[in-house]
mmCIF file of C-alpha atoms and ligand atoms in Angstrom:
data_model
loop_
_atom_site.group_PDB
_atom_site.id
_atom_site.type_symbol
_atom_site.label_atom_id
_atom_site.label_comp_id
_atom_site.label_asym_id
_atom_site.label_seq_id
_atom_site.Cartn_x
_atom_site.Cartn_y
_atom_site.Cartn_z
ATOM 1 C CA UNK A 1 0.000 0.000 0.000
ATOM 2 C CA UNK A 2 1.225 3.634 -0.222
ATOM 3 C CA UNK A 3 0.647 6.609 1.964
ATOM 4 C CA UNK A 4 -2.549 7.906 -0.006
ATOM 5 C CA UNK A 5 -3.952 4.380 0.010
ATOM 6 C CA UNK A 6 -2.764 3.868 3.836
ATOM 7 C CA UNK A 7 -4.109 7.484 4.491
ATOM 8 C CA UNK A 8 -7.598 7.147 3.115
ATOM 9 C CA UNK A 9 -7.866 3.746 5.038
ATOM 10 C CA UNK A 10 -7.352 5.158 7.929
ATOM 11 C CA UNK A 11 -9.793 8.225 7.440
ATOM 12 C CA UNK A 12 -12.311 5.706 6.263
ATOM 13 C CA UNK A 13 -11.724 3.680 9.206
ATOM 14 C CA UNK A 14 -12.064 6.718 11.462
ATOM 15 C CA UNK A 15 -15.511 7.617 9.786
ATOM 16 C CA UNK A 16 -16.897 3.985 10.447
ATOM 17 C CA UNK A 17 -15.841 4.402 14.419
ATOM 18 C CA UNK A 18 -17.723 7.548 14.234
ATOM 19 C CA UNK A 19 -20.643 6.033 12.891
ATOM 20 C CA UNK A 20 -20.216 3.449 15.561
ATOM 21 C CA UNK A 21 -20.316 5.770 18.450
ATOM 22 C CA UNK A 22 -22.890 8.241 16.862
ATOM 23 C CA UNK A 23 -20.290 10.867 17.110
ATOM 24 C CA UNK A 24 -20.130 13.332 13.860
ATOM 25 C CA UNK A 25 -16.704 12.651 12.142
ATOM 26 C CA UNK A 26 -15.618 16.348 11.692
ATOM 27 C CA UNK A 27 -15.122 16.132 15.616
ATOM 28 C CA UNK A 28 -11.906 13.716 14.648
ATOM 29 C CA UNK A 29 -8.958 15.247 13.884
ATOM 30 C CA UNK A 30 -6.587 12.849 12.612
ATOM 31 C CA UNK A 31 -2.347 13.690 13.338
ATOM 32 C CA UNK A 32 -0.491 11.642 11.108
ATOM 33 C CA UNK A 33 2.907 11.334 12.421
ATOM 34 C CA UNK A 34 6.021 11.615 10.680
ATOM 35 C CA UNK A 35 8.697 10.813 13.192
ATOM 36 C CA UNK A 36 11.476 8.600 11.444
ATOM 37 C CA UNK A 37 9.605 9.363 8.252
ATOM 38 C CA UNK A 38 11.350 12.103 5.760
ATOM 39 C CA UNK A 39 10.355 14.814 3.779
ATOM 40 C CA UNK A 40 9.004 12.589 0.611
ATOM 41 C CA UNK A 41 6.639 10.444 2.420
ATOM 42 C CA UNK A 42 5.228 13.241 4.735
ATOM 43 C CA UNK A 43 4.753 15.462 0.714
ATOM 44 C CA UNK A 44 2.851 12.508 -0.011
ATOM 45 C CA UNK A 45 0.282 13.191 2.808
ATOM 46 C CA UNK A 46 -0.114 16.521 2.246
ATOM 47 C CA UNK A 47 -0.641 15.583 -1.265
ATOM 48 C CA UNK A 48 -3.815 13.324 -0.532
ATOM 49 C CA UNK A 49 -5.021 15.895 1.866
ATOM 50 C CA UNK A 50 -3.395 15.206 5.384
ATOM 51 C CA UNK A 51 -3.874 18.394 6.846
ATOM 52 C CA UNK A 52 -2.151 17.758 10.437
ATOM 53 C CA UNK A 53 1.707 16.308 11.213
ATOM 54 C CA UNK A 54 3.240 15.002 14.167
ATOM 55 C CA UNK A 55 6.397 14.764 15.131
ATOM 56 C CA UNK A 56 7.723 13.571 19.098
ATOM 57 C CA UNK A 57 11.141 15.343 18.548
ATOM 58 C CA UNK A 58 12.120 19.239 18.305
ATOM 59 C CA UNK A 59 15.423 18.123 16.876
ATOM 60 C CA UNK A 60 13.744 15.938 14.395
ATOM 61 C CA UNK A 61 11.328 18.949 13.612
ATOM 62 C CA UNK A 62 13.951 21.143 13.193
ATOM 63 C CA UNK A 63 15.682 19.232 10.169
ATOM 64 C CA UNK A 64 11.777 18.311 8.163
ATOM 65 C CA UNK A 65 9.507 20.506 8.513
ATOM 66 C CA UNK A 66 11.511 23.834 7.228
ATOM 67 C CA UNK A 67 11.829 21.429 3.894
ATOM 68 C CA UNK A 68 7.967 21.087 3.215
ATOM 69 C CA UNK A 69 5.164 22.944 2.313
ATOM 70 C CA UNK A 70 3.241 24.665 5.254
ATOM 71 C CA UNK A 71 1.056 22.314 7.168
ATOM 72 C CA UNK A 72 -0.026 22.457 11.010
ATOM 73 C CA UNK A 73 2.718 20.507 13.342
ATOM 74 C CA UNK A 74 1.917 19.145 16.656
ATOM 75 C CA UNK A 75 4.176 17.735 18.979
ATOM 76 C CA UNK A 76 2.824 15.080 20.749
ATOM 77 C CA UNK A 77 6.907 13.973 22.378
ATOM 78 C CA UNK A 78 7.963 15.467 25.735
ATOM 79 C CA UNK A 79 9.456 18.872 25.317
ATOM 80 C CA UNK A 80 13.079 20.204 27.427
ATOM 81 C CA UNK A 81 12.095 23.242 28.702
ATOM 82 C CA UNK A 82 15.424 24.456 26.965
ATOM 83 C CA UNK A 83 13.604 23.895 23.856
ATOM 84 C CA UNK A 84 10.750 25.971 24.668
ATOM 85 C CA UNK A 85 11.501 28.707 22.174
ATOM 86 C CA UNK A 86 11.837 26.498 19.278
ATOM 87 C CA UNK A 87 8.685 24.592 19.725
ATOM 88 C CA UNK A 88 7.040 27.647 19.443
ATOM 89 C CA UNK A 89 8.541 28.416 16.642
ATOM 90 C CA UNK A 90 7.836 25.356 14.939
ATOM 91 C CA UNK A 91 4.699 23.913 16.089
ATOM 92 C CA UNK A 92 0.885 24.950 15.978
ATOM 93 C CA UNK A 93 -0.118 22.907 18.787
ATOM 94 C CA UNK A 94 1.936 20.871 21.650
ATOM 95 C CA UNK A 95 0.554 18.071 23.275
ATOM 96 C CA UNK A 96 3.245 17.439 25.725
ATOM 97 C CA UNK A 97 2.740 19.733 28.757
ATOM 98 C CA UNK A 98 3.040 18.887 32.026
ATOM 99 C CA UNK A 99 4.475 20.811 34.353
ATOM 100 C CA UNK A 100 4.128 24.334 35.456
ATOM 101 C CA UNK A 101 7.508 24.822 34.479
ATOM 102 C CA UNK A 102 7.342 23.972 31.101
ATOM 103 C CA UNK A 103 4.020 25.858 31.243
ATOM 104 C CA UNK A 104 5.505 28.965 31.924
ATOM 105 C CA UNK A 105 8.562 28.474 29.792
ATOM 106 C CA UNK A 106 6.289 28.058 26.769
ATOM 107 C CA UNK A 107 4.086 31.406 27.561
ATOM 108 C CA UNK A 108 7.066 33.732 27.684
ATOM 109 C CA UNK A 109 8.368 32.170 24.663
ATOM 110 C CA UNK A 110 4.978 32.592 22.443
ATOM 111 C CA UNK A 111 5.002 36.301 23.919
ATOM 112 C CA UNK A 112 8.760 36.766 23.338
ATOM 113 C CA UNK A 113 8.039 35.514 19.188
ATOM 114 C CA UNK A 114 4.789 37.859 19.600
ATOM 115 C CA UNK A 115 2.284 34.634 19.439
ATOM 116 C CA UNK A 116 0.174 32.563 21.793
ATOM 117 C CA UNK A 117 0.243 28.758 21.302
ATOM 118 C CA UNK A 118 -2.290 26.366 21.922
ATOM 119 C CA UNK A 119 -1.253 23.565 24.126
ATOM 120 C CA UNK A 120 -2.673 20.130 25.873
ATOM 121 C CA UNK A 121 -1.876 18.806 29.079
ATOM 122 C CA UNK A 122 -0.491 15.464 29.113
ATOM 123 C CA UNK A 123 -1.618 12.995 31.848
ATOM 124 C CA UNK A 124 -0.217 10.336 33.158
ATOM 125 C CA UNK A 125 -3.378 8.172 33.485
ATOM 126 C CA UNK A 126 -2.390 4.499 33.758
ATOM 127 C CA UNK A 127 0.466 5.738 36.511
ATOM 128 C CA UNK A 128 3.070 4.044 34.404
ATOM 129 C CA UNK A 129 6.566 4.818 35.516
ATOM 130 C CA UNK A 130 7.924 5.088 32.231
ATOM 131 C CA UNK A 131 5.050 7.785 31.233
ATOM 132 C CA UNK A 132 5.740 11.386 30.703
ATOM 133 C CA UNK A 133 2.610 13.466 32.003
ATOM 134 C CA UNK A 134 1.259 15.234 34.759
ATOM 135 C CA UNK A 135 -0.580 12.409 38.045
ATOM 136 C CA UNK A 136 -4.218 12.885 37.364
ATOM 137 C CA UNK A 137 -4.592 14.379 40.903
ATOM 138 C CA UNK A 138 -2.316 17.514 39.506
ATOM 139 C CA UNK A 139 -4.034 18.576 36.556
ATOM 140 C CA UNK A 140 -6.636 21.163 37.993
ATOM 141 C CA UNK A 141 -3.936 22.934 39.728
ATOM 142 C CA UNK A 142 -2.102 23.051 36.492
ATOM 143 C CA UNK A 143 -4.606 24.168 34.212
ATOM 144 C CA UNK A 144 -5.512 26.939 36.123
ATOM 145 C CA UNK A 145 -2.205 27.917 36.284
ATOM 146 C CA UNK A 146 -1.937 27.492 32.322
ATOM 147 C CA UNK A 147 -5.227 29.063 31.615
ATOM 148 C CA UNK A 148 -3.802 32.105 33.861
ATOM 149 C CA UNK A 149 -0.528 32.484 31.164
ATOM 150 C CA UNK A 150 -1.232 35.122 28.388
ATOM 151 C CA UNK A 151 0.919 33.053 26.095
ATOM 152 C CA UNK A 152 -1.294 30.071 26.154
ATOM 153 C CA UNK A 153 -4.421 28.681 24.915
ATOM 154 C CA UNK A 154 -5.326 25.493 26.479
ATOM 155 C CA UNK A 155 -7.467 23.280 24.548
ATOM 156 C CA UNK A 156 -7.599 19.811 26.444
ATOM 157 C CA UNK A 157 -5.716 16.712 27.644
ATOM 158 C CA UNK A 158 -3.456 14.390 26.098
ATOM 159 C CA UNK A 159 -2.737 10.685 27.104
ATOM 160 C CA UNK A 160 -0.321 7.860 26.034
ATOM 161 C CA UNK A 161 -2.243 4.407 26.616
ATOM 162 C CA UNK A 162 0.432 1.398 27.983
ATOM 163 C CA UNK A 163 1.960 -0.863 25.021
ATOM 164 C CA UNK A 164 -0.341 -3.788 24.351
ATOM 165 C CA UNK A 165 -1.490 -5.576 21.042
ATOM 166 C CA UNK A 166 -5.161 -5.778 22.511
ATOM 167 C CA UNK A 167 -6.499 -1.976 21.869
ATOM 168 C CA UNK A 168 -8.984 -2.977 24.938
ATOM 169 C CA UNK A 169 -6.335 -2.532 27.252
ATOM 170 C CA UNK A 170 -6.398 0.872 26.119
ATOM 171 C CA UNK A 171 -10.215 1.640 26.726
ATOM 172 C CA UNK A 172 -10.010 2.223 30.425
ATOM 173 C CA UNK A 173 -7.068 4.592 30.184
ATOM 174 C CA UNK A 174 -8.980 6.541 27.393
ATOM 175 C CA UNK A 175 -12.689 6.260 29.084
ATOM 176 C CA UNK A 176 -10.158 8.234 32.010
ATOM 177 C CA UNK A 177 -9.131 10.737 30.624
ATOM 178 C CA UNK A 178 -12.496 11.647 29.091
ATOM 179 C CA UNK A 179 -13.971 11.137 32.794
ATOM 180 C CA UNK A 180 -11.160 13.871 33.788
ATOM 181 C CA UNK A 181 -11.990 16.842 31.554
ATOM 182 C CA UNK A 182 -15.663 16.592 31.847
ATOM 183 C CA UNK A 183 -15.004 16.983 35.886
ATOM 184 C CA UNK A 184 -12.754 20.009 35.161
ATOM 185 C CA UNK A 185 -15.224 21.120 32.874
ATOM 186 C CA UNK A 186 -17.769 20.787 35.503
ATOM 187 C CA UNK A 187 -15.816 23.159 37.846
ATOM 188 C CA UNK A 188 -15.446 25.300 35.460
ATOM 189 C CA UNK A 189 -12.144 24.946 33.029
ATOM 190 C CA UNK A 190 -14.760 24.860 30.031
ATOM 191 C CA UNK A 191 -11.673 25.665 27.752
ATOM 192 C CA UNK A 192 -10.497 21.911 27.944
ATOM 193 C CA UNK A 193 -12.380 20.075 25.179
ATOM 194 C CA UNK A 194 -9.814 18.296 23.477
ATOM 195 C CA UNK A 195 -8.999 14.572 23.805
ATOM 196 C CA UNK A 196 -5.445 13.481 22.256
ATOM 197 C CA UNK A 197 -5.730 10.153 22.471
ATOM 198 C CA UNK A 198 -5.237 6.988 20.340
ATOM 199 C CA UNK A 199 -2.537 5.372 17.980
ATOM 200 C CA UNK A 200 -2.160 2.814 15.055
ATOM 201 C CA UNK A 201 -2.966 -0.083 17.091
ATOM 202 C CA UNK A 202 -6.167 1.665 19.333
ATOM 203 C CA UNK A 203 -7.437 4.895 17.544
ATOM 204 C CA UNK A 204 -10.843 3.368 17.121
ATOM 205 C CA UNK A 205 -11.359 2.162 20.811
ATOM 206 C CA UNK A 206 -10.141 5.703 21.585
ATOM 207 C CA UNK A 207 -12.870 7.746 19.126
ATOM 208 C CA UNK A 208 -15.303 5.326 21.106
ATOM 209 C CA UNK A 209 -14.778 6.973 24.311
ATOM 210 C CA UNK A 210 -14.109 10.542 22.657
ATOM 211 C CA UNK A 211 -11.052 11.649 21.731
ATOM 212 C CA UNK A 212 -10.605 14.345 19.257
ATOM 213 C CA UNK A 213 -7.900 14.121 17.885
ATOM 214 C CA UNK A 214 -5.692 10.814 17.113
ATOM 215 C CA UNK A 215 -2.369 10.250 16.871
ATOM 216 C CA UNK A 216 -1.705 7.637 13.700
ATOM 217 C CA UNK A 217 1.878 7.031 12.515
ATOM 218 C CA UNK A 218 3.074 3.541 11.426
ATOM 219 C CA UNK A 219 -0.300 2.587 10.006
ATOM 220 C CA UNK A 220 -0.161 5.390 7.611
ATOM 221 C CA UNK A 221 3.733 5.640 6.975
ATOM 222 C CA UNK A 222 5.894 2.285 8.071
ATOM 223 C CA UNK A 223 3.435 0.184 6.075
ATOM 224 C CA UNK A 224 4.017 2.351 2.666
ATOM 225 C CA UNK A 225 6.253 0.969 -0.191
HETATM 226 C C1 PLP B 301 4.923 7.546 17.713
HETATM 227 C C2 PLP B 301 3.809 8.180 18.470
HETATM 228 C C3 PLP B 301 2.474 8.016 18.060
HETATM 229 C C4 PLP B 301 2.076 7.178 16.864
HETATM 230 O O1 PLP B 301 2.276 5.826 17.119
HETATM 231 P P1 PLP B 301 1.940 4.708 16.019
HETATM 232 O O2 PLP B 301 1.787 3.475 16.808
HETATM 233 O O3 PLP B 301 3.079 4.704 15.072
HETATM 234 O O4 PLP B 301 0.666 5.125 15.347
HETATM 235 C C5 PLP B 301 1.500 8.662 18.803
HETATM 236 N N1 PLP B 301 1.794 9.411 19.872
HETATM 237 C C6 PLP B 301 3.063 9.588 20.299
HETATM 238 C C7 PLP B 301 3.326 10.437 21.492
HETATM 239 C C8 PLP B 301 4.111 8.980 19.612
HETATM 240 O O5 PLP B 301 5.383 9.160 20.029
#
């Protein structure tokens, strides 16, 4: 298959999950992303229509996307706050936030380049070790302090669901997070509507239980001749 072919799969395959959950499919946003991928296969997204890229490394970032037509980047890696500056610079939206550190780094640099960037909070649902992202107990205090940074516009929360090859393993992580923002909604943080959530192997189970935007990388690009 290549990337076109892999690419309209997967948008067809979002659609049906849509249908699935009654949820209206312009409420998916689909990432595709590019990391270990060069510049030719990420042209020939754009060419079929990919609108949104991905990448989990500023470095990485650094050396594609200046080589491509414009298109929105996200980065969905975890972010140095020494690299604050050049995320901004780079990237529409980061996914990766989760500390008030990094919070505040990112606000003076989106004032500093004269911008405001829109950002998600990463959570640490499943309370993996490994995982990047803010305890679940810590995100209210953090997106108020966010929300309170003129440099900022927070949309929602972002979660990485543990490695397994059954995407039900995933469902509880994702039907977490969703259970999160409508609390913080409830108390107020209305701002936080976004769900990042899902990959190649569980973006369906994660439209399911609401996520907004998906995060699909080898299905679309390691799979491509
Ligand atoms: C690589 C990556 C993805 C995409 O994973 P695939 O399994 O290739 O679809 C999504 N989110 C993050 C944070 C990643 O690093």
């Amino acid at each position: 298959m290549s990337v076109p072919e892999n690419l309209h799969r997967i948008q067809q395959r979002i659609r049906l999950a849509c249908e699935r959950a009654g949820r209206d499919p312009h409420d998916v946003r689909l990432v595709a992303v590019t990391k270990n991928h060069g510049a030719e296969r990420v042209s020939q997204a754009l060419d079929a229509g990919c609108g949104a890229f991905g990448e989990n490394r500023v470095q990485e970032a650094q050396e594609k996307i200046p080589r491509l037509p414009p298109a929105e980047w996200h980065l969905i890696g975890h972010l140095q706050r020494n690299k604050a500056r050049l995320a901004v610079q780079l990237f529409h939206m980061i996914h990766s936030v989760d500390s008030e550190r990094l919070a505040r780094a990112l606000s003076q640099a989106a004032e500093s380049e004269g911008r405001s960037i829109e950002i998600l909070l990463q959570v640490n649902v499943s309370g993996e070790e490994s995982k990047f992202g803010a305890e679940p107990e810590q995100v209210e205090a953090l997106a108020r302090t966010a929300l309170g940074l003129p440099g900022l516009r927070v949309r929602g929360l972002m979660t990485m669901a543990p490695y397994s090859d059954d995407p039900e393993d995933a469902r509880p992580v994702f039907r977490g997070l969703r259970e999160l923002r409508d609390q913080l909604r409830q108390k107020g943080l209305e701002q936080l509507r976004e769900l990042s959530m899902g990959m190649s192997g569980d973006f369906e189970t994660a439209i399911e239980e609401g996520a907004t935007l998906v995060r699909v990388g080898s299905a679309i690009f390691d799979e491509a001749e």
